[in-house]
Amino acid sequence: MLILTTVMSMILVNNYVLAQFLGICPFLGVSKKLDSAIGMGIAVVFVMVVATAATWPIQQILNSFNIGYLQTVVFILVIAALVQLIEMMLKKYIPSLHKALGIYLPLITTNCTVLGVCITNIDEGYGYVLSLFNAFGAGLGFLLAMILMAGVRGKLEGNEAGVPVPFRGLPITLITAAILSVSFMGFSGMFQ
């Protein structure tokens, strides 16, 4: 039950993009097309889980040598290496997705949601299994936010006449993101 609660909490209540405002760059940059948004979301889910699987044991090793203060530097290096591996695999096996993600795929390295979930798992004292499910839920929350934003932006793109001129482009995108964020506040208190 704890695992299900953790996953649902990370998707709806503690959504990194819509509640904690982390990972906004890919959220705004890749959500123009649904296919790219889904691809980016799936890549982030995968990177979050794999990064957590790698960083949790590394943190235990750092703690055993009393050098836990190197956490952020080591985690960034591990995440960067994982993203490079994923980019090479996508380039070889799914070149269309690699091309669609473009510059945003290497930006997963600097996506603060990936680093944030790894550090949160340590700070909250989660065990290994719960950390993996927490990362999975956080990734699904990121994916959900990307899909919702891509859907709304798809509807807005074909209906520019209904948007006042000063709000066209980035302003309406930011307003849409704010409204999505406020809508997710309705889930607060749902999971403890």
Short mmCIF file of C-alpha atoms in Angstrom, two decimals:
data_model
loop_
_atom_site.label_atom_id
_atom_site.label_comp_id
_atom_site.label_asym_id
_atom_site.label_seq_id
_atom_site.Cartn_x
_atom_site.Cartn_y
_atom_site.Cartn_z
CA MET A 1 0.00 0.00 0.00
CA LEU A 2 2.89 2.36 0.78
CA ILE A 3 4.30 1.86 -2.72
CA LEU A 4 0.98 2.66 -4.41
CA THR A 5 0.50 5.72 -2.21
CA THR A 6 4.02 6.91 -3.01
CA VAL A 7 3.57 6.48 -6.77
CA MET A 8 0.16 8.20 -6.83
CA SER A 9 1.45 10.99 -4.61
CA MET A 10 4.34 11.68 -6.97
CA ILE A 11 2.03 11.71 -9.99
CA LEU A 12 -0.72 13.92 -8.63
CA VAL A 13 0.21 15.74 -5.42
CA ASN A 14 3.99 16.18 -5.54
CA ASN A 15 4.28 16.44 -9.32
CA TYR A 16 7.77 17.81 -9.97
CA VAL A 17 6.66 20.03 -12.85
CA LEU A 18 3.24 21.26 -11.75
CA ALA A 19 3.66 21.36 -7.97
CA GLN A 20 7.39 21.81 -7.39
CA PHE A 21 8.20 23.72 -10.61
CA LEU A 22 11.24 21.63 -11.50
CA GLY A 23 12.00 20.61 -15.09
CA ILE A 24 10.24 23.56 -16.67
CA CYS A 25 12.67 23.87 -19.62
CA PRO A 26 11.76 20.55 -21.28
CA PHE A 27 8.16 20.96 -20.13
CA LEU A 28 7.79 24.17 -22.13
CA GLY A 29 10.21 23.31 -24.93
CA VAL A 30 9.15 19.80 -25.94
CA SER A 31 5.41 20.01 -25.28
CA LYS A 32 4.60 21.55 -28.67
CA LYS A 33 3.88 18.17 -30.27
CA LEU A 34 2.30 15.18 -28.56
CA ASP A 35 4.73 12.64 -30.05
CA SER A 36 7.77 14.55 -28.82
CA ALA A 37 6.19 15.12 -25.41
CA ILE A 38 5.47 11.41 -24.96
CA GLY A 39 8.97 10.46 -26.12
CA MET A 40 10.58 12.95 -23.77
CA GLY A 41 8.34 11.84 -20.90
CA ILE A 42 9.19 8.18 -21.40
CA ALA A 43 12.91 9.01 -21.63
CA VAL A 44 12.69 10.96 -18.36
CA VAL A 45 10.83 8.10 -16.63
CA PHE A 46 13.55 5.71 -17.73
CA VAL A 47 16.39 8.04 -16.73
CA MET A 48 14.83 8.74 -13.32
CA VAL A 49 14.45 5.07 -12.46
CA VAL A 50 17.89 4.10 -13.76
CA ALA A 51 19.53 7.12 -12.11
CA THR A 52 17.89 6.24 -8.80
CA ALA A 53 18.96 2.61 -9.18
CA ALA A 54 22.55 3.81 -9.64
CA THR A 55 22.71 6.74 -7.21
CA TRP A 56 21.09 5.15 -4.14
CA PRO A 57 23.84 2.53 -3.70
CA ILE A 58 26.48 5.13 -4.57
CA GLN A 59 25.16 7.33 -1.75
CA GLN A 60 25.51 4.41 0.67
CA ILE A 61 29.14 4.03 -0.41
CA LEU A 62 29.74 7.78 -0.02
CA ASN A 63 28.20 7.65 3.46
CA SER A 64 30.37 4.70 4.47
CA PHE A 65 33.48 6.75 3.65
CA ASN A 66 32.02 9.88 5.31
CA ILE A 67 32.09 11.80 2.02
CA GLY A 68 28.34 12.20 1.58
CA TYR A 69 28.94 15.89 0.86
CA LEU A 70 30.06 14.87 -2.66
CA GLN A 71 26.51 13.69 -3.38
CA THR A 72 25.53 16.39 -5.88
CA VAL A 73 28.73 16.21 -7.92
CA VAL A 74 28.71 12.41 -8.10
CA PHE A 75 24.99 12.27 -8.91
CA ILE A 76 25.39 14.78 -11.77
CA LEU A 77 28.23 12.72 -13.24
CA VAL A 78 26.22 9.48 -13.00
CA ILE A 79 23.13 11.09 -14.57
CA ALA A 80 25.22 12.61 -17.37
CA ALA A 81 26.73 9.22 -18.18
CA LEU A 82 23.31 7.54 -18.18
CA VAL A 83 21.82 10.18 -20.49
CA GLN A 84 24.74 9.78 -22.90
CA LEU A 85 24.10 6.03 -23.03
CA ILE A 86 20.40 6.57 -23.66
CA GLU A 87 21.13 9.13 -26.37
CA MET A 88 23.45 6.71 -28.15
CA MET A 89 20.84 3.94 -27.94
CA LEU A 90 18.07 6.20 -29.28
CA LYS A 91 20.29 7.43 -32.09
CA LYS A 92 21.02 3.87 -33.14
CA TYR A 93 17.66 2.15 -32.59
CA ILE A 94 15.01 4.93 -32.75
CA PRO A 95 16.50 7.72 -34.89
CA SER A 96 13.13 9.41 -35.48
CA LEU A 97 12.62 9.93 -31.73
CA HIS A 98 16.23 11.03 -31.37
CA LYS A 99 15.69 13.66 -34.06
CA ALA A 100 12.32 14.76 -32.61
CA LEU A 101 13.80 15.29 -29.14
CA GLY A 102 16.71 17.22 -30.61
CA ILE A 103 18.60 19.37 -28.13
CA TYR A 104 16.24 18.46 -25.31
CA LEU A 105 17.56 14.92 -24.97
CA PRO A 106 21.01 16.01 -23.76
CA LEU A 107 19.23 18.53 -21.53
CA ILE A 108 17.89 15.63 -19.46
CA THR A 109 21.38 15.69 -17.95
CA THR A 110 20.67 19.12 -16.51
CA ASN A 111 16.96 18.46 -15.88
CA CYS A 112 16.63 19.25 -12.21
CA THR A 113 13.77 16.76 -11.82
CA VAL A 114 16.15 13.84 -12.35
CA LEU A 115 18.67 15.15 -9.83
CA GLY A 116 15.84 16.24 -7.53
CA VAL A 117 14.27 12.80 -7.32
CA CYS A 118 17.63 11.17 -6.59
CA ILE A 119 18.40 13.61 -3.79
CA THR A 120 14.84 13.50 -2.41
CA ASN A 121 15.03 9.73 -2.10
CA ILE A 122 18.13 10.06 0.06
CA ASP A 123 16.86 13.02 2.08
CA GLU A 124 13.55 11.31 2.87
CA GLY A 125 15.38 8.16 3.97
CA TYR A 126 13.63 5.88 1.50
CA GLY A 127 14.91 2.34 1.11
CA TYR A 128 16.10 1.08 -2.23
CA VAL A 129 12.79 -0.36 -3.45
CA LEU A 130 10.71 2.61 -2.29
CA SER A 131 13.24 4.94 -3.95
CA LEU A 132 12.75 3.15 -7.26
CA PHE A 133 8.97 3.43 -7.04
CA ASN A 134 9.23 7.07 -5.97
CA ALA A 135 11.36 7.76 -9.05
CA PHE A 136 8.91 5.84 -11.23
CA GLY A 137 5.99 7.88 -9.87
CA ALA A 138 7.89 11.14 -10.35
CA GLY A 139 8.65 10.14 -13.93
CA LEU A 140 5.01 9.27 -14.59
CA GLY A 141 4.02 12.64 -13.14
CA PHE A 142 6.44 14.33 -15.53
CA LEU A 143 5.01 12.29 -18.41
CA LEU A 144 1.44 13.20 -17.44
CA ALA A 145 2.32 16.90 -17.27
CA MET A 146 3.98 16.70 -20.70
CA ILE A 147 0.97 14.95 -22.27
CA LEU A 148 -1.52 17.39 -20.76
CA MET A 149 0.48 20.40 -21.84
CA ALA A 150 0.99 19.02 -25.37
CA GLY A 151 -2.75 18.39 -25.67
CA VAL A 152 -3.67 21.89 -24.59
CA ARG A 153 -0.99 23.49 -26.78
CA GLY A 154 -2.24 21.45 -29.73
CA LYS A 155 -5.72 22.91 -29.26
CA LEU A 156 -4.34 26.44 -28.83
CA GLU A 157 -2.15 26.21 -31.91
CA GLY A 158 -5.11 25.72 -34.21
CA ASN A 159 -7.14 28.44 -32.49
CA GLU A 160 -4.92 31.52 -32.51
CA ALA A 161 -7.89 33.73 -33.42
CA GLY A 162 -9.41 33.13 -29.97
CA VAL A 163 -6.27 34.33 -28.18
CA PRO A 164 -5.74 38.11 -27.83
CA VAL A 165 -2.67 39.31 -29.74
CA PRO A 166 -0.57 40.24 -26.65
CA PHE A 167 -1.08 36.75 -25.23
CA ARG A 168 -0.11 34.75 -28.33
CA GLY A 169 2.97 32.54 -28.21
CA LEU A 170 4.89 32.23 -24.96
CA PRO A 171 2.48 34.25 -22.76
CA ILE A 172 -0.47 31.92 -23.41
CA THR A 173 1.85 28.94 -22.91
CA LEU A 174 2.88 30.23 -19.49
CA ILE A 175 -0.73 31.01 -18.56
CA THR A 176 -1.71 27.49 -19.61
CA ALA A 177 1.07 26.01 -17.47
CA ALA A 178 -0.11 28.10 -14.52
CA ILE A 179 -3.69 26.91 -14.92
CA LEU A 180 -2.51 23.28 -15.12
CA SER A 181 -0.48 23.83 -11.97
CA VAL A 182 -3.46 25.30 -10.12
CA SER A 183 -5.63 22.39 -11.23
CA PHE A 184 -3.15 19.94 -9.69
CA MET A 185 -3.39 21.80 -6.38
CA GLY A 186 -6.83 20.23 -6.07
CA PHE A 187 -5.12 16.89 -5.40
CA SER A 188 -3.23 18.20 -2.34
CA GLY A 189 -4.18 16.40 0.83
CA MET A 190 -5.33 13.38 -1.15
CA PHE A 191 -2.34 11.23 -0.11
CA GLN A 192 -0.41 11.41 3.14
#
